[in-house]
Amino acid sequence: MKLITAIVPCYNEQEALPFFYDEITRVAAGLPDYNFEFLFVDDGSSDGTMEVIRGLAGKDERVRYVSFSRNFGKEAAMLAGLTEAKGDFVAVMDADLQDPPSLLPEMLSYVVEGDETGRRYESVATRRVTRKGEPVIRSFFARMFYRLINHISKTEIVDGARDFRLMSRLFVDSLLKLGEYNRFSKGLFSWVGFDTKWLEYENIERVAGETKWSFFRLLLYSFEGIVAFSTAPLALSSVAGFLFCVVAFIALAVIVVKTLVWGDPVGGWPSLACILLFSAGVQLLCMGILGQYLSKTYLEVKNRPVYIIKEKK
Ligand code: UDP
Ligand code: MG
């Protein structure tokens, strides 16, 4: 019998986990032709998440877990899950039931049997078509981010894509070959290629607990995505620098000619001050962009592990 691994990153999910476990075992019971492995990745939770997981592991031998020494972030948790997973098919899903496990049988059918035309997929991904229940500003900035990044990156990053995905062993092994430290999974999933089937569903609000993503954290995450999958900002700053040089050169010529023809009535220092401020600002901005890439490179070069495991089963 083939094995399906469900990877569940958990960060302070003690309220949601019992609901999740009930739901996933119900779904597993509906797929008697498969063995299951529920792999919980405790991302350094500070509440009773680990106790809940140990409790589940004690009564159900399909439950495995990995516990981090501190909070390393969801990307690290997903990587740990993918590394530890033994399944022939591997699914990643949230603990809060925003990624409905009830979709698993349908997802599985696309990987195992294929669609109506018999085409088989190496991965089945999900995207939400609405952002119902989300703050308006957050949705607005999310949309802007996806438009921007798809403009400047060759790797397609689908708007509304969730990390909820079912993958074949081949797909997982390909993902694991990408050893980068700054992981932006939404891009990595697409970068490895293969045929991916997209399923769509309406946004579902979490069953219990709170979202771990503040606006600021999401903003930083979006920078990570841009730096990881596009070098356009670098090119842009070079182009801007070049344009400013051209403008400065023309202005210089105009001033020289003006001075020679009409003499030099001193004046215009306010405009000079503005120009100075402006060009200094642009320089700092470009240096900041450069710094972003440099800092990411710095982190890659240090070659630190993405996560540290404290305990596992
Ligand atoms: N998560 C994690 N580490 C973190 C933040 C979140 O493992 O540092 C997990 C969290 O427990 C949940 C999933 O990632 O299972 C998605 O987080 P959340 O539901 O807070 O995000 P949202 O669905 O609101 O985008
Ligand atoms: Mg959630």
Short mmCIF file of C-alpha atoms and ligand atoms in Angstrom, two decimals:
data_model
loop_
_atom_site.label_atom_id
_atom_site.label_comp_id
_atom_site.label_asym_id
_atom_site.label_seq_id
_atom_site.Cartn_x
_atom_site.Cartn_y
_atom_site.Cartn_z
CA MET A 1 0.00 0.00 0.00
CA LYS A 2 1.20 3.49 -0.82
CA LEU A 3 1.88 5.93 1.98
CA ILE A 4 0.53 9.48 2.19
CA THR A 5 2.29 11.96 4.46
CA ALA A 6 0.39 14.99 5.71
CA ILE A 7 2.83 17.67 6.88
CA VAL A 8 1.34 20.14 9.34
CA PRO A 9 3.43 23.16 10.42
CA CYS A 10 2.22 24.20 13.88
CA TYR A 11 3.02 27.36 15.74
CA ASN A 12 0.90 27.84 18.85
CA GLU A 13 -1.97 25.76 17.53
CA GLN A 14 -3.10 24.00 20.69
CA GLU A 15 -6.75 25.03 20.13
CA ALA A 16 -6.87 24.10 16.46
CA LEU A 17 -4.99 20.78 16.56
CA PRO A 18 -7.77 18.59 18.03
CA PHE A 19 -10.17 19.81 15.31
CA PHE A 20 -7.54 19.18 12.69
CA TYR A 21 -6.80 15.69 13.93
CA ASP A 22 -10.50 14.74 13.93
CA GLU A 23 -10.88 15.97 10.37
CA ILE A 24 -7.74 14.37 8.94
CA THR A 25 -8.48 10.98 10.52
CA ARG A 26 -12.00 11.16 9.07
CA VAL A 27 -10.54 11.83 5.63
CA ALA A 28 -7.94 9.06 6.08
CA ALA A 29 -10.71 6.60 6.95
CA GLY A 30 -12.31 7.45 3.61
CA LEU A 31 -9.16 6.38 1.76
CA PRO A 32 -8.73 2.77 2.91
CA ASP A 33 -6.35 1.93 0.05
CA TYR A 34 -3.64 4.14 1.49
CA ASN A 35 -1.53 4.20 4.61
CA PHE A 36 -1.21 7.53 6.33
CA GLU A 37 1.45 9.37 8.27
CA PHE A 38 0.58 12.62 10.05
CA LEU A 39 3.74 14.62 10.47
CA PHE A 40 3.36 17.58 12.82
CA VAL A 41 6.17 20.10 12.80
CA ASP A 42 6.17 22.11 16.00
CA ASP A 43 7.80 25.40 15.10
CA GLY A 44 8.96 26.34 18.59
CA SER A 45 5.47 26.88 19.99
CA SER A 46 5.25 28.53 23.38
CA ASP A 47 1.80 27.18 24.29
CA GLY A 48 0.70 23.59 24.86
CA THR A 49 1.02 22.55 21.20
CA MET A 50 3.74 19.99 21.92
CA GLU A 51 1.68 18.37 24.71
CA VAL A 52 -1.27 18.04 22.33
CA ILE A 53 0.96 16.49 19.66
CA ARG A 54 2.56 14.06 22.13
CA GLY A 55 -0.91 13.10 23.29
CA LEU A 56 -1.96 12.33 19.72
CA ALA A 57 1.27 10.39 19.08
CA GLY A 58 0.60 8.32 22.18
CA LYS A 59 -2.77 7.10 20.99
CA ASP A 60 -2.19 6.95 17.22
CA GLU A 61 0.95 5.38 15.78
CA ARG A 62 0.43 7.16 12.46
CA VAL A 63 1.32 10.42 14.19
CA ARG A 64 4.94 11.54 13.92
CA TYR A 65 6.42 14.83 14.93
CA VAL A 66 9.44 17.08 14.67
CA SER A 67 9.95 19.78 17.25
CA PHE A 68 12.20 22.81 16.68
CA SER A 69 14.48 24.33 19.28
CA ARG A 70 12.80 27.73 18.65
CA ASN A 71 10.51 29.44 16.17
CA PHE A 72 12.12 29.25 12.74
CA GLY A 73 9.12 30.25 10.62
CA LYS A 74 6.69 28.37 8.44
CA GLU A 75 9.13 28.00 5.55
CA ALA A 76 11.57 26.17 7.80
CA ALA A 77 8.75 24.02 9.17
CA MET A 78 7.70 23.02 5.67
CA LEU A 79 11.26 22.13 4.73
CA ALA A 80 11.66 19.99 7.85
CA GLY A 81 8.39 18.24 7.00
CA LEU A 82 9.44 17.55 3.43
CA THR A 83 12.81 16.26 4.60
CA GLU A 84 11.33 13.91 7.19
CA ALA A 85 8.33 12.74 5.16
CA LYS A 86 8.45 9.10 4.08
CA GLY A 87 5.32 9.13 1.94
CA ASP A 88 4.96 8.26 -1.73
CA PHE A 89 2.63 11.24 -1.78
CA VAL A 90 3.14 14.24 0.44
CA ALA A 91 0.67 16.96 1.35
CA VAL A 92 1.41 20.21 3.18
CA MET A 93 -1.49 21.78 5.05
CA ASP A 94 -2.23 24.31 7.80
CA ALA A 95 -3.31 23.20 11.24
CA ASP A 96 -6.23 25.63 11.33
CA LEU A 97 -8.39 23.81 8.72
CA GLN A 98 -8.08 26.72 6.31
CA ASP A 99 -6.71 24.07 3.97
CA PRO A 100 -9.57 21.58 4.01
CA PRO A 101 -8.26 17.99 4.31
CA SER A 102 -11.53 16.92 2.64
CA LEU A 103 -9.97 18.00 -0.68
CA LEU A 104 -7.31 15.28 -0.37
CA PRO A 105 -9.18 12.50 -2.20
CA GLU A 106 -9.77 14.75 -5.19
CA MET A 107 -6.16 15.95 -5.16
CA LEU A 108 -4.93 12.40 -4.96
CA SER A 109 -7.01 11.36 -7.96
CA TYR A 110 -5.18 13.89 -10.18
CA VAL A 111 -1.79 12.54 -9.16
CA VAL A 112 -2.69 8.86 -9.26
CA GLU A 113 -5.28 8.50 -12.04
CA GLY A 114 -5.06 11.85 -13.82
CA ASP A 115 -7.84 14.15 -15.06
CA GLU A 116 -10.63 13.39 -17.57
CA THR A 117 -8.11 13.27 -20.41
CA GLY A 118 -5.87 10.90 -18.48
CA ARG A 119 -3.16 13.48 -17.91
CA ARG A 120 -1.32 12.83 -14.65
CA TYR A 121 0.14 15.57 -12.49
CA GLU A 122 3.17 15.60 -10.23
CA SER A 123 1.54 18.11 -7.92
CA VAL A 124 -1.90 19.45 -7.15
CA ALA A 125 -2.00 22.97 -5.76
CA THR A 126 -4.75 25.14 -4.39
CA ARG A 127 -5.61 28.78 -4.65
CA ARG A 128 -8.33 30.74 -3.03
CA VAL A 129 -10.41 32.83 -5.33
CA THR A 130 -11.75 35.14 -2.65
CA ARG A 131 -10.13 36.81 0.29
CA LYS A 132 -13.33 36.91 2.29
CA GLY A 133 -12.82 37.65 5.97
CA GLU A 134 -9.46 39.32 5.44
CA PRO A 135 -8.74 42.99 6.20
CA VAL A 136 -9.22 45.15 3.07
CA ILE A 137 -5.79 46.79 3.19
CA ARG A 138 -4.14 43.39 3.47
CA SER A 139 -5.96 42.11 0.37
CA PHE A 140 -5.05 45.27 -1.51
CA PHE A 141 -1.35 44.97 -0.77
CA ALA A 142 -1.41 41.25 -1.47
CA ARG A 143 -2.86 41.90 -4.94
CA MET A 144 -0.27 44.61 -5.61
CA PHE A 145 2.51 42.27 -4.56
CA TYR A 146 1.42 39.50 -6.93
CA ARG A 147 1.08 41.92 -9.84
CA LEU A 148 4.50 43.36 -9.18
CA ILE A 149 6.35 40.12 -8.71
CA ASN A 150 4.84 38.48 -11.77
CA HIS A 151 5.95 41.48 -13.76
CA ILE A 152 9.54 41.33 -12.65
CA SER A 153 10.13 37.62 -12.14
CA LYS A 154 10.37 34.82 -14.66
CA THR A 155 9.01 32.34 -12.15
CA GLU A 156 5.23 32.54 -12.03
CA ILE A 157 3.81 33.18 -8.59
CA VAL A 158 0.09 32.59 -8.59
CA ASP A 159 -2.16 35.13 -6.84
CA GLY A 160 -4.03 33.57 -3.96
CA ALA A 161 -1.94 30.39 -4.08
CA ARG A 162 -1.87 28.64 -0.74
CA ASP A 163 0.89 26.39 0.46
CA PHE A 164 -1.71 23.57 0.56
CA ARG A 165 -0.43 21.09 -1.99
CA LEU A 166 -0.22 17.40 -2.72
CA MET A 167 3.02 16.28 -4.31
CA SER A 168 4.46 13.09 -5.74
CA ARG A 169 7.73 11.71 -4.41
CA LEU A 170 9.48 12.93 -7.57
CA PHE A 171 8.27 16.48 -6.92
CA VAL A 172 9.31 16.40 -3.27
CA ASP A 173 12.77 15.08 -4.09
CA SER A 174 13.19 17.86 -6.65
CA LEU A 175 12.20 20.46 -4.07
CA LEU A 176 14.70 19.04 -1.61
CA LYS A 177 17.49 19.60 -4.12
CA LEU A 178 17.01 23.35 -3.71
CA GLY A 179 19.24 23.92 -0.73
CA GLU A 180 18.79 27.65 -0.31
CA TYR A 181 18.55 29.31 3.05
CA ASN A 182 16.08 32.05 2.12
CA ARG A 183 13.14 29.92 1.14
CA PHE A 184 10.11 31.35 -0.59
CA SER A 185 8.06 28.23 -1.23
CA LYS A 186 5.44 29.82 -3.44
CA GLY A 187 8.27 30.46 -5.89
CA LEU A 188 10.16 27.22 -5.32
CA PHE A 189 7.06 25.12 -6.07
CA SER A 190 6.76 26.82 -9.40
CA TRP A 191 10.51 26.89 -10.12
CA VAL A 192 10.92 23.09 -10.06
CA GLY A 193 8.42 22.81 -12.90
CA PHE A 194 6.32 19.68 -13.64
CA ASP A 195 2.61 19.67 -14.43
CA THR A 196 0.59 21.21 -11.65
CA LYS A 197 -3.17 20.99 -11.36
CA TRP A 198 -4.82 23.99 -9.68
CA LEU A 199 -7.92 23.59 -7.58
CA GLU A 200 -9.82 26.66 -6.49
CA TYR A 201 -11.87 27.32 -3.43
CA GLU A 202 -13.32 30.13 -1.39
CA ASN A 203 -11.37 31.45 1.54
CA ILE A 204 -12.17 29.65 4.78
CA GLU A 205 -11.62 31.33 8.13
CA ARG A 206 -9.47 29.54 10.66
CA VAL A 207 -11.27 27.20 13.04
CA ALA A 208 -9.55 28.37 16.24
CA GLY A 209 -6.60 30.46 17.39
CA GLU A 210 -5.17 33.47 15.60
CA THR A 211 -3.22 34.14 12.44
CA LYS A 212 0.55 34.32 13.01
CA TRP A 213 1.08 36.76 10.14
CA SER A 214 1.01 40.41 11.08
CA PHE A 215 0.96 42.97 8.30
CA PHE A 216 4.62 43.75 8.93
CA ARG A 217 5.63 40.08 8.80
CA LEU A 218 3.82 39.70 5.49
CA LEU A 219 5.55 42.78 4.13
CA LEU A 220 8.98 41.37 5.01
CA TYR A 221 7.95 38.04 3.49
CA SER A 222 7.02 39.79 0.25
CA PHE A 223 10.48 41.44 0.11
CA GLU A 224 11.95 37.99 0.55
CA GLY A 225 9.94 36.77 -2.41
CA ILE A 226 11.07 39.62 -4.62
CA VAL A 227 14.75 39.30 -3.71
CA ALA A 228 14.63 35.52 -4.09
CA PHE A 229 12.97 35.46 -7.50
CA SER A 230 13.90 38.65 -9.28
CA THR A 231 16.92 40.84 -9.83
CA ALA A 232 14.82 43.55 -11.48
CA PRO A 233 15.24 46.04 -8.60
CA LEU A 234 19.00 45.91 -9.18
CA ALA A 235 18.61 46.55 -12.88
CA LEU A 236 16.12 49.30 -12.12
CA SER A 237 18.54 51.12 -9.86
CA SER A 238 21.27 50.97 -12.52
CA VAL A 239 18.88 52.37 -15.11
CA ALA A 240 17.78 55.12 -12.72
CA GLY A 241 21.42 55.97 -12.00
CA PHE A 242 22.15 56.20 -15.72
CA LEU A 243 19.13 58.44 -16.38
CA PHE A 244 20.12 60.81 -13.58
CA CYS A 245 23.64 61.06 -15.04
CA VAL A 246 22.20 62.02 -18.42
CA VAL A 247 19.95 64.66 -16.85
CA ALA A 248 22.84 66.03 -14.80
CA PHE A 249 25.05 66.24 -17.88
CA ILE A 250 22.44 68.20 -19.85
CA ALA A 251 21.84 70.51 -16.91
CA LEU A 252 25.59 71.09 -16.62
CA ALA A 253 25.87 72.04 -20.29
CA VAL A 254 22.93 74.44 -19.96
CA ILE A 255 24.46 76.13 -16.92
CA VAL A 256 27.90 76.50 -18.50
CA VAL A 257 26.44 78.06 -21.64
CA LYS A 258 24.14 80.32 -19.61
CA THR A 259 27.01 81.55 -17.47
CA LEU A 260 29.21 82.28 -20.50
CA VAL A 261 26.47 84.15 -22.35
CA TRP A 262 24.66 86.02 -19.55
CA GLY A 263 27.28 86.15 -16.80
CA ASP A 264 26.72 84.70 -13.34
CA PRO A 265 23.95 86.26 -11.25
CA VAL A 266 24.12 84.12 -8.07
CA GLY A 267 20.81 82.60 -7.19
CA GLY A 268 18.98 79.36 -7.35
CA TRP A 269 20.46 77.85 -4.23
CA PRO A 270 17.04 76.56 -3.03
CA SER A 271 16.67 74.54 -6.22
CA LEU A 272 20.22 73.33 -5.71
CA ALA A 273 19.41 72.17 -2.23
CA CYS A 274 16.37 70.29 -3.54
CA ILE A 275 18.40 68.61 -6.25
CA LEU A 276 21.04 67.62 -3.72
CA LEU A 277 18.48 66.14 -1.38
CA PHE A 278 16.77 64.31 -4.19
CA SER A 279 19.90 62.77 -5.63
CA ALA A 280 21.14 61.78 -2.18
CA GLY A 281 17.76 60.10 -1.58
CA VAL A 282 17.96 58.18 -4.82
CA GLN A 283 21.48 57.08 -4.00
CA LEU A 284 20.44 55.82 -0.60
CA LEU A 285 17.47 53.99 -2.09
CA CYS A 286 19.69 52.22 -4.61
CA MET A 287 22.17 51.36 -1.93
CA GLY A 288 19.33 49.94 0.12
CA ILE A 289 18.26 47.75 -2.78
CA LEU A 290 21.82 46.55 -3.19
CA GLY A 291 21.95 45.94 0.54
CA GLN A 292 18.89 43.71 0.39
CA TYR A 293 20.58 41.40 -2.08
CA LEU A 294 23.87 41.56 -0.24
CA SER A 295 22.24 40.66 3.07
CA LYS A 296 20.48 37.68 1.52
CA THR A 297 23.75 36.59 -0.04
CA TYR A 298 25.42 36.99 3.33
CA LEU A 299 22.88 34.67 4.93
CA GLU A 300 23.29 32.11 2.15
CA VAL A 301 27.08 32.18 2.41
CA LYS A 302 27.02 31.59 6.15
CA ASN A 303 25.42 28.28 5.29
CA ARG A 304 23.59 27.91 8.58
CA PRO A 305 21.00 25.18 8.89
CA VAL A 306 17.45 26.33 8.16
CA TYR A 307 16.20 24.80 11.42
CA ILE A 308 17.40 22.91 14.50
CA ILE A 309 15.50 19.86 15.72
CA LYS A 310 15.04 19.39 19.44
CA GLU A 311 13.00 16.24 19.42
CA LYS A 312 11.36 13.95 16.91
CA LYS A 313 9.44 10.76 16.52
N1 UDP B 1 3.14 28.64 11.20
C1 UDP B 1 4.39 28.11 11.55
N2 UDP B 1 5.39 28.96 11.94
C2 UDP B 1 5.23 30.32 12.01
C3 UDP B 1 3.96 30.85 11.64
C4 UDP B 1 2.96 29.98 11.23
O1 UDP B 1 4.59 26.91 11.50
O2 UDP B 1 6.15 31.01 12.39
C5 UDP B 1 2.06 27.72 10.78
C6 UDP B 1 0.76 27.89 11.55
O3 UDP B 1 0.74 27.13 12.73
C7 UDP B 1 -0.26 27.41 10.54
C8 UDP B 1 0.36 27.79 9.21
O4 UDP B 1 1.74 27.99 9.46
O5 UDP B 1 -0.45 26.00 10.58
C9 UDP B 1 -0.26 29.04 8.63
O6 UDP B 1 -0.25 30.09 9.57
P1 UDP B 1 -1.50 31.03 9.79
O7 UDP B 1 -2.76 30.23 9.79
O8 UDP B 1 -1.23 31.85 10.99
O9 UDP B 1 -1.42 31.93 8.48
P2 UDP B 1 -2.64 32.40 7.55
O10 UDP B 1 -3.45 31.18 7.24
O11 UDP B 1 -3.38 33.40 8.35
O12 UDP B 1 -1.96 32.97 6.35
MG MG B 2 -4.27 29.98 8.54
#
